[in-house]
Amino acid sequence: MAQAGDWCRMELLALVSTRLDLLRAGLLAGALTRDRLQVACYLRYRSAFDPADLEWLGLTAVSWLLPTQGEPSGRTAETVAWAGECLGDKPPHVLLLGDTTEATLPFALTAAKCGVTVACLEAGLPGPDDFERERLIAERLATFHISPLEQAAACLQEEGLACQRTADLLLAGHTLANDVKPAEFLGNRGLAAGHYAVVAADGDPLAVTVSGMPTVPLAGPEGLAGEGVETLSCHDWLALLTHSGYVVSDSLAICRLAAGAGIGAALVAPAERNTAWLGDLAVVPAESLPTEVQPQERPVAPAGDGVAAVAGYLTKGG
Amino acid sequence: MALRVACFAGARPNFMKIAPLLRALKQDRRFIATFVHTGQHYDYAMSDVFFRDLGMPQPDSLFEIGSGTHAEQTARTLAATASLIKRQPFDWAVVVGDVNSTVGVALAAHKLSVPVAHVEAGLRSDDRRMPEEINRIVTDHLSTLLFTPSADAGVNLEREGIDKRRVRLVGNIMIDSLVHLLPRAEQAKPWEEYDLEPKKYAIMTAHRAENVDNRLKLRQLLDIVVEVSVRLPVIFPLHPRTKRRLIELEALDWLREQPGLKITEPLGYMEFLGLVSAAAVILTDSGGLQEETTYLGVPCLTLRENTERPVTVEMGTNMLTGLDVEMVAGNLDLVLQGRYKTGSVPPLWDGGTAPRVIKALAG
């Protein structure tokens, strides 16, 4: 069984199912040696990301799967078979899992049975309702659990699992778009940095406006742009998000990405969901939509470098 | 309205667990029982002969998933189960054991919102290198009802955060088959076919990948079987996997030539049960045999470092020796001298597990 700290000498494979998975992989690959980390790309929607997005981040894909089966059970069967191919002949030593999607459990199951060590980078965070049970099982199959929030680490402990490291890779996600010259990039869209709000969700845009700011609808983590929403490359999507003045999303991960850039954010979540552990993050009950949100003061960006912490854990085991 | 229950089995160890359940379900008007054979084990000697011996009906559905990697077998089972559920919905999917078919069915049923009942739930060896351990964990966490064979299994599930209300301690369903068939099996006196006398021979079985896929360990197994065969005759039915590995090692012919060793093809359940019941000692890496020997009071030396059936060690006649020839020899001495531990039968291993399962399914 792999020990933390051995990973720097081993090959890592990251399962990438969302744009945020892609960013995490890009950040880690930059902190490690690029040829130590490769990705296996699962696209629930073709619009999630493409080879150009991988090239931007300097990532190499071992395989892609855009499932052909229309039903969840069929896609799961397809994913198990695909995972077997990805992990079969030359299995990596470690499989990195990020956001919980329908690919998470099939990949975790296959990896565990191949003797591949499984590491969760978003351990303890509730996933989408449809996949919550699968998330719990995947985390139980994992050997290493990295939680982005202290509260998530606490959730993990309640599940009887240990959190080996608390670190949030996404806090540094905005740095990947540092090459953008906002005046030109945003000017072409009639926007000014810090003076517009982003409303990010997969599928139909959330019925949210933000007081005092024009709102720009963006796709969510799976890149599914709803009607009237511009389809963007991952780079441009990230740039628009991280140069905004406020972010509203139904994705906690997107809110954390914003927080890392010092941008205020509000999470749209069902009223019955326990959000008390989200601390200062503003929460908009999903049942209250359509609604207008009052942006809070621009917060201080959280301290700490999640990428260095995770990369350090991987290479030094501490 | 009768509850539609589909019972899935695919590998030989599954059949003796499904058989008593099917028998009980078919006798109970509250249920419409369907038997689904996934075809994970398709060799006649591994499958059809068991049906005959256990008195099982022909399957209502046969998937024919065949051999392959873990991922391939799981994916095929998943797809076939999903297809079946869509054509022929049922109220419960009952799975047993820890093979790839088990987890494939559980995944498909979960995806299609069919509640899963896992018989033989909660077993843990805590050895994640075993694919079976992974299958058990995933199947248990996908299951709505978990039927455990012993109290320690319930403790394992509680430790993993599974709600106690989903867990039922029902006993060991494989013992139901054993109790049902033992009189006939003993009456047949199968040891006479091998010119052997009761309590004067050993049986060896080995099929675990961790043992037979590793050449060094396979050689250690051969050392053990030869060491034992010097002291008393050994019947060694060869699992297809083990046979393949022996051929690759170019050791099969050599093994067949060893005096005191009787190498056979896989045996039917009745014949094997009769032989086990009258054996002096069993050497095995099989999970089910650890349980059967505890019930029968036959000494069992398990050729592994760990077990997911610790109750057979704590209460029964089982001893973990790993592949340590000296430890095997030492325990064999105790057996031959009549000084080996006697053991007792765990609670609810009484042939009445299937009715307890049905009672829970009926709500």
Short mmCIF file of N, CA, C and O in Angstrom, two decimals, chain A residues 104-180:
data_model
loop_
_atom_site.label_atom_id
_atom_site.label_comp_id
_atom_site.label_asym_id
_atom_site.label_seq_id
_atom_site.Cartn_x
_atom_site.Cartn_y
_atom_site.Cartn_z
N THR A 104 -17.30 8.68 -10.27
CA THR A 104 -16.47 8.54 -9.07
C THR A 104 -16.45 7.12 -8.52
O THR A 104 -15.39 6.53 -8.35
N LEU A 105 -17.62 6.58 -8.22
CA LEU A 105 -17.64 5.25 -7.60
C LEU A 105 -17.16 4.16 -8.56
O LEU A 105 -16.35 3.32 -8.15
N PRO A 106 -17.61 4.15 -9.83
CA PRO A 106 -17.08 3.11 -10.73
C PRO A 106 -15.55 3.12 -10.79
O PRO A 106 -14.91 2.07 -10.80
N PHE A 107 -14.95 4.30 -10.81
CA PHE A 107 -13.50 4.39 -10.90
C PHE A 107 -12.86 3.97 -9.59
O PHE A 107 -11.85 3.25 -9.57
N ALA A 108 -13.41 4.42 -8.48
CA ALA A 108 -12.85 4.06 -7.18
C ALA A 108 -12.92 2.56 -6.95
O ALA A 108 -11.97 1.94 -6.47
N LEU A 109 -14.04 1.97 -7.32
CA LEU A 109 -14.23 0.52 -7.15
C LEU A 109 -13.20 -0.24 -7.97
O LEU A 109 -12.52 -1.15 -7.49
N THR A 110 -13.07 0.14 -9.25
CA THR A 110 -12.15 -0.56 -10.14
C THR A 110 -10.71 -0.38 -9.66
O THR A 110 -9.92 -1.33 -9.67
N ALA A 111 -10.37 0.83 -9.27
CA ALA A 111 -9.01 1.10 -8.81
C ALA A 111 -8.68 0.28 -7.58
O ALA A 111 -7.62 -0.35 -7.49
N ALA A 112 -9.59 0.27 -6.63
CA ALA A 112 -9.34 -0.46 -5.38
C ALA A 112 -9.11 -1.94 -5.66
O ALA A 112 -8.24 -2.57 -5.06
N LYS A 113 -9.86 -2.49 -6.61
CA LYS A 113 -9.70 -3.91 -6.90
C LYS A 113 -8.45 -4.21 -7.71
O LYS A 113 -7.99 -5.35 -7.75
N CYS A 114 -7.91 -3.18 -8.35
CA CYS A 114 -6.65 -3.36 -9.08
C CYS A 114 -5.45 -3.14 -8.16
O CYS A 114 -4.31 -3.20 -8.62
N GLY A 115 -5.73 -2.82 -6.91
CA GLY A 115 -4.63 -2.56 -5.99
C GLY A 115 -4.05 -1.16 -6.13
O GLY A 115 -2.94 -0.90 -5.67
N VAL A 116 -4.80 -0.25 -6.76
CA VAL A 116 -4.36 1.13 -6.91
C VAL A 116 -4.81 1.92 -5.68
O VAL A 116 -5.96 1.84 -5.29
N THR A 117 -3.91 2.66 -5.09
CA THR A 117 -4.27 3.49 -3.93
C THR A 117 -5.17 4.63 -4.39
O THR A 117 -4.91 5.27 -5.41
N VAL A 118 -6.21 4.87 -3.65
CA VAL A 118 -7.17 5.92 -4.01
C VAL A 118 -7.03 7.07 -3.02
O VAL A 118 -6.97 6.86 -1.80
N ALA A 119 -6.96 8.29 -3.56
CA ALA A 119 -6.87 9.49 -2.73
C ALA A 119 -7.98 10.44 -3.11
O ALA A 119 -8.17 10.72 -4.30
N CYS A 120 -8.70 10.94 -2.13
CA CYS A 120 -9.79 11.89 -2.37
C CYS A 120 -9.31 13.30 -2.05
O CYS A 120 -8.81 13.55 -0.96
N LEU A 121 -9.48 14.22 -3.01
CA LEU A 121 -9.02 15.59 -2.82
C LEU A 121 -10.12 16.50 -2.27
O LEU A 121 -9.85 17.62 -1.88
N GLU A 122 -11.36 16.02 -2.28
CA GLU A 122 -12.49 16.83 -1.79
C GLU A 122 -13.24 16.01 -0.73
O GLU A 122 -14.47 15.99 -0.68
N ALA A 123 -12.45 15.36 0.12
CA ALA A 123 -13.04 14.41 1.06
C ALA A 123 -13.91 15.11 2.10
O ALA A 123 -13.56 16.18 2.60
N GLY A 124 -15.03 14.48 2.40
CA GLY A 124 -15.90 14.97 3.46
C GLY A 124 -16.93 15.98 3.01
O GLY A 124 -17.81 16.37 3.79
N LEU A 125 -16.83 16.44 1.75
CA LEU A 125 -17.80 17.42 1.26
C LEU A 125 -18.99 16.70 0.68
O LEU A 125 -18.82 15.79 -0.14
N PRO A 126 -20.21 17.09 1.03
CA PRO A 126 -21.37 16.43 0.43
C PRO A 126 -21.37 16.64 -1.08
O PRO A 126 -21.04 17.72 -1.56
N GLY A 127 -21.71 15.57 -1.80
CA GLY A 127 -21.79 15.69 -3.25
C GLY A 127 -23.22 15.98 -3.67
O GLY A 127 -24.09 16.19 -2.82
N PRO A 128 -23.47 15.94 -4.97
CA PRO A 128 -24.86 16.12 -5.43
C PRO A 128 -25.73 15.04 -4.80
O PRO A 128 -25.29 13.90 -4.61
N ASP A 129 -26.96 15.35 -4.50
CA ASP A 129 -27.85 14.40 -3.82
C ASP A 129 -27.87 13.03 -4.48
O ASP A 129 -27.88 12.00 -3.82
N ASP A 130 -27.89 13.04 -5.82
CA ASP A 130 -27.98 11.77 -6.55
C ASP A 130 -26.79 10.85 -6.28
O ASP A 130 -26.88 9.65 -6.46
N PHE A 131 -25.67 11.45 -5.92
CA PHE A 131 -24.45 10.65 -5.79
C PHE A 131 -23.91 10.64 -4.36
O PHE A 131 -22.77 10.25 -4.14
N GLU A 132 -24.70 11.06 -3.40
CA GLU A 132 -24.19 11.17 -2.04
C GLU A 132 -23.77 9.80 -1.50
O GLU A 132 -22.69 9.67 -0.91
N ARG A 133 -24.61 8.79 -1.72
CA ARG A 133 -24.24 7.48 -1.20
C ARG A 133 -22.98 6.98 -1.90
O ARG A 133 -22.12 6.36 -1.28
N GLU A 134 -22.87 7.26 -3.17
CA GLU A 134 -21.69 6.81 -3.92
C GLU A 134 -20.43 7.53 -3.44
O GLU A 134 -19.35 6.96 -3.38
N ARG A 135 -20.59 8.80 -3.10
CA ARG A 135 -19.45 9.54 -2.57
C ARG A 135 -18.96 8.88 -1.28
O ARG A 135 -17.75 8.66 -1.10
N LEU A 136 -19.89 8.54 -0.40
CA LEU A 136 -19.51 7.94 0.88
C LEU A 136 -18.76 6.63 0.65
O LEU A 136 -17.79 6.33 1.35
N ILE A 137 -19.22 5.85 -0.30
CA ILE A 137 -18.56 4.57 -0.57
C ILE A 137 -17.17 4.80 -1.16
O ILE A 137 -16.19 4.16 -0.76
N ALA A 138 -17.05 5.73 -2.11
CA ALA A 138 -15.75 6.02 -2.72
C ALA A 138 -14.76 6.48 -1.65
O ALA A 138 -13.59 6.08 -1.65
N GLU A 139 -15.22 7.29 -0.72
CA GLU A 139 -14.32 7.76 0.35
C GLU A 139 -13.91 6.61 1.25
O GLU A 139 -12.80 6.58 1.78
N ARG A 140 -14.82 5.67 1.44
CA ARG A 140 -14.49 4.51 2.27
C ARG A 140 -13.45 3.63 1.59
O ARG A 140 -12.66 2.96 2.24
N LEU A 141 -13.45 3.62 0.26
CA LEU A 141 -12.47 2.83 -0.47
C LEU A 141 -11.12 3.52 -0.54
O LEU A 141 -10.10 2.90 -0.87
N ALA A 142 -11.11 4.83 -0.28
CA ALA A 142 -9.87 5.60 -0.39
C ALA A 142 -8.97 5.36 0.81
O ALA A 142 -9.43 5.07 1.91
N THR A 143 -7.69 5.49 0.56
CA THR A 143 -6.70 5.38 1.63
C THR A 143 -6.35 6.76 2.17
O THR A 143 -6.08 6.92 3.35
N PHE A 144 -6.32 7.74 1.28
CA PHE A 144 -5.93 9.08 1.69
C PHE A 144 -7.07 10.06 1.43
O PHE A 144 -7.70 10.03 0.38
N HIS A 145 -7.29 10.92 2.43
CA HIS A 145 -8.39 11.87 2.37
C HIS A 145 -7.84 13.27 2.62
O HIS A 145 -7.29 13.54 3.68
N ILE A 146 -8.00 14.11 1.61
CA ILE A 146 -7.61 15.50 1.76
C ILE A 146 -8.89 16.32 1.73
O ILE A 146 -9.65 16.26 0.76
N SER A 147 -9.15 17.04 2.81
CA SER A 147 -10.39 17.81 2.91
C SER A 147 -10.08 19.28 2.70
O SER A 147 -9.12 19.80 3.26
N PRO A 148 -10.90 19.97 1.90
CA PRO A 148 -10.63 21.38 1.64
C PRO A 148 -11.04 22.31 2.78
O PRO A 148 -10.58 23.44 2.84
N LEU A 149 -11.91 21.82 3.66
CA LEU A 149 -12.41 22.65 4.76
C LEU A 149 -12.34 21.86 6.06
O LEU A 149 -12.50 20.65 6.06
N GLU A 150 -12.11 22.57 7.16
CA GLU A 150 -12.08 21.91 8.47
C GLU A 150 -13.40 21.19 8.74
O GLU A 150 -13.43 20.09 9.30
N GLN A 151 -14.48 21.85 8.33
CA GLN A 151 -15.79 21.25 8.58
C GLN A 151 -15.95 19.96 7.80
O GLN A 151 -16.59 19.01 8.26
N ALA A 152 -15.37 19.90 6.60
CA ALA A 152 -15.44 18.68 5.80
C ALA A 152 -14.63 17.57 6.48
O ALA A 152 -15.02 16.40 6.47
N ALA A 153 -13.49 17.96 7.05
CA ALA A 153 -12.68 16.98 7.78
C ALA A 153 -13.47 16.42 8.96
O ALA A 153 -13.41 15.22 9.26
N ALA A 154 -14.24 17.30 9.61
CA ALA A 154 -15.07 16.85 10.73
C ALA A 154 -16.15 15.90 10.25
O ALA A 154 -16.45 14.90 10.91
N CYS A 155 -16.75 16.19 9.11
CA CYS A 155 -17.78 15.29 8.53
C CYS A 155 -17.17 13.92 8.26
O CYS A 155 -17.79 12.89 8.49
N LEU A 156 -15.95 13.95 7.78
CA LEU A 156 -15.27 12.69 7.46
C LEU A 156 -15.10 11.86 8.73
O LEU A 156 -15.31 10.64 8.74
N GLN A 157 -14.72 12.53 9.81
CA GLN A 157 -14.52 11.81 11.07
C GLN A 157 -15.81 11.21 11.56
O GLN A 157 -15.83 10.10 12.11
N GLU A 158 -16.91 11.93 11.35
CA GLU A 158 -18.22 11.40 11.75
C GLU A 158 -18.55 10.15 10.96
O GLU A 158 -19.30 9.28 11.43
N GLU A 159 -18.01 10.06 9.76
CA GLU A 159 -18.24 8.86 8.92
C GLU A 159 -17.28 7.75 9.30
O GLU A 159 -17.29 6.69 8.68
N GLY A 160 -16.43 8.00 10.29
CA GLY A 160 -15.50 6.97 10.73
C GLY A 160 -14.24 6.90 9.90
O GLY A 160 -13.52 5.90 9.91
N LEU A 161 -13.96 7.99 9.16
CA LEU A 161 -12.76 8.01 8.32
C LEU A 161 -11.82 9.11 8.82
O LEU A 161 -12.26 10.09 9.41
N ALA A 162 -10.54 8.94 8.53
CA ALA A 162 -9.56 9.93 8.98
C ALA A 162 -9.24 10.89 7.84
O ALA A 162 -9.20 10.49 6.68
N CYS A 163 -9.02 12.15 8.19
CA CYS A 163 -8.57 13.13 7.21
C CYS A 163 -7.07 13.30 7.39
O CYS A 163 -6.59 13.65 8.47
N GLN A 164 -6.31 13.00 6.33
CA GLN A 164 -4.86 13.07 6.48
C GLN A 164 -4.32 14.48 6.32
O GLN A 164 -3.24 14.80 6.80
N ARG A 165 -5.07 15.33 5.62
CA ARG A 165 -4.57 16.69 5.34
C ARG A 165 -5.76 17.58 5.04
O ARG A 165 -6.69 17.18 4.35
N THR A 166 -5.71 18.80 5.57
CA THR A 166 -6.72 19.79 5.23
C THR A 166 -6.06 20.83 4.33
O THR A 166 -5.10 21.50 4.76
N ALA A 167 -6.51 20.93 3.11
CA ALA A 167 -5.93 21.88 2.16
C ALA A 167 -6.89 22.04 1.01
O ALA A 167 -7.52 21.07 0.57
N ASP A 168 -7.02 23.25 0.51
CA ASP A 168 -7.95 23.53 -0.57
C ASP A 168 -7.18 23.96 -1.81
O ASP A 168 -6.66 25.07 -1.88
N LEU A 169 -7.12 23.06 -2.78
CA LEU A 169 -6.41 23.37 -4.02
C LEU A 169 -7.06 24.54 -4.75
O LEU A 169 -6.38 25.35 -5.38
N LEU A 170 -8.38 24.63 -4.65
CA LEU A 170 -9.09 25.61 -5.47
C LEU A 170 -8.80 27.05 -5.06
O LEU A 170 -9.04 27.98 -5.84
N LEU A 171 -8.27 27.26 -3.86
CA LEU A 171 -7.96 28.63 -3.44
C LEU A 171 -6.92 29.26 -4.36
O LEU A 171 -6.82 30.48 -4.44
N ALA A 172 -6.14 28.43 -5.01
CA ALA A 172 -5.12 28.95 -5.94
C ALA A 172 -5.59 28.86 -7.39
O ALA A 172 -4.85 29.22 -8.30
N GLY A 173 -6.82 28.40 -7.58
CA GLY A 173 -7.29 28.19 -8.95
C GLY A 173 -7.25 29.43 -9.81
O GLY A 173 -6.95 29.37 -11.01
N HIS A 174 -7.49 30.59 -9.20
CA HIS A 174 -7.54 31.83 -9.98
C HIS A 174 -6.19 32.15 -10.60
O HIS A 174 -6.11 32.83 -11.63
N THR A 175 -5.10 31.64 -10.03
CA THR A 175 -3.77 31.97 -10.56
C THR A 175 -3.56 31.39 -11.96
O THR A 175 -2.70 31.86 -12.71
N LEU A 176 -4.35 30.41 -12.31
CA LEU A 176 -4.20 29.81 -13.63
C LEU A 176 -4.64 30.76 -14.74
O LEU A 176 -4.31 30.56 -15.91
N ALA A 177 -5.40 31.80 -14.36
CA ALA A 177 -5.85 32.77 -15.37
C ALA A 177 -5.09 34.08 -15.23
O ALA A 177 -5.54 35.12 -15.70
N ASN A 178 -3.93 34.03 -14.60
CA ASN A 178 -3.15 35.26 -14.39
C ASN A 178 -2.64 35.86 -15.69
O ASN A 178 -2.17 37.01 -15.71
N ASP A 179 -2.69 35.09 -16.77
CA ASP A 179 -2.18 35.61 -18.03
C ASP A 179 -3.18 36.56 -18.70
O ASP A 179 -2.84 37.22 -19.69
N VAL A 180 -4.38 36.63 -18.18
CA VAL A 180 -5.41 37.44 -18.83
C VAL A 180 -5.20 38.92 -18.52
O VAL A 180 -5.02 39.30 -17.37
#
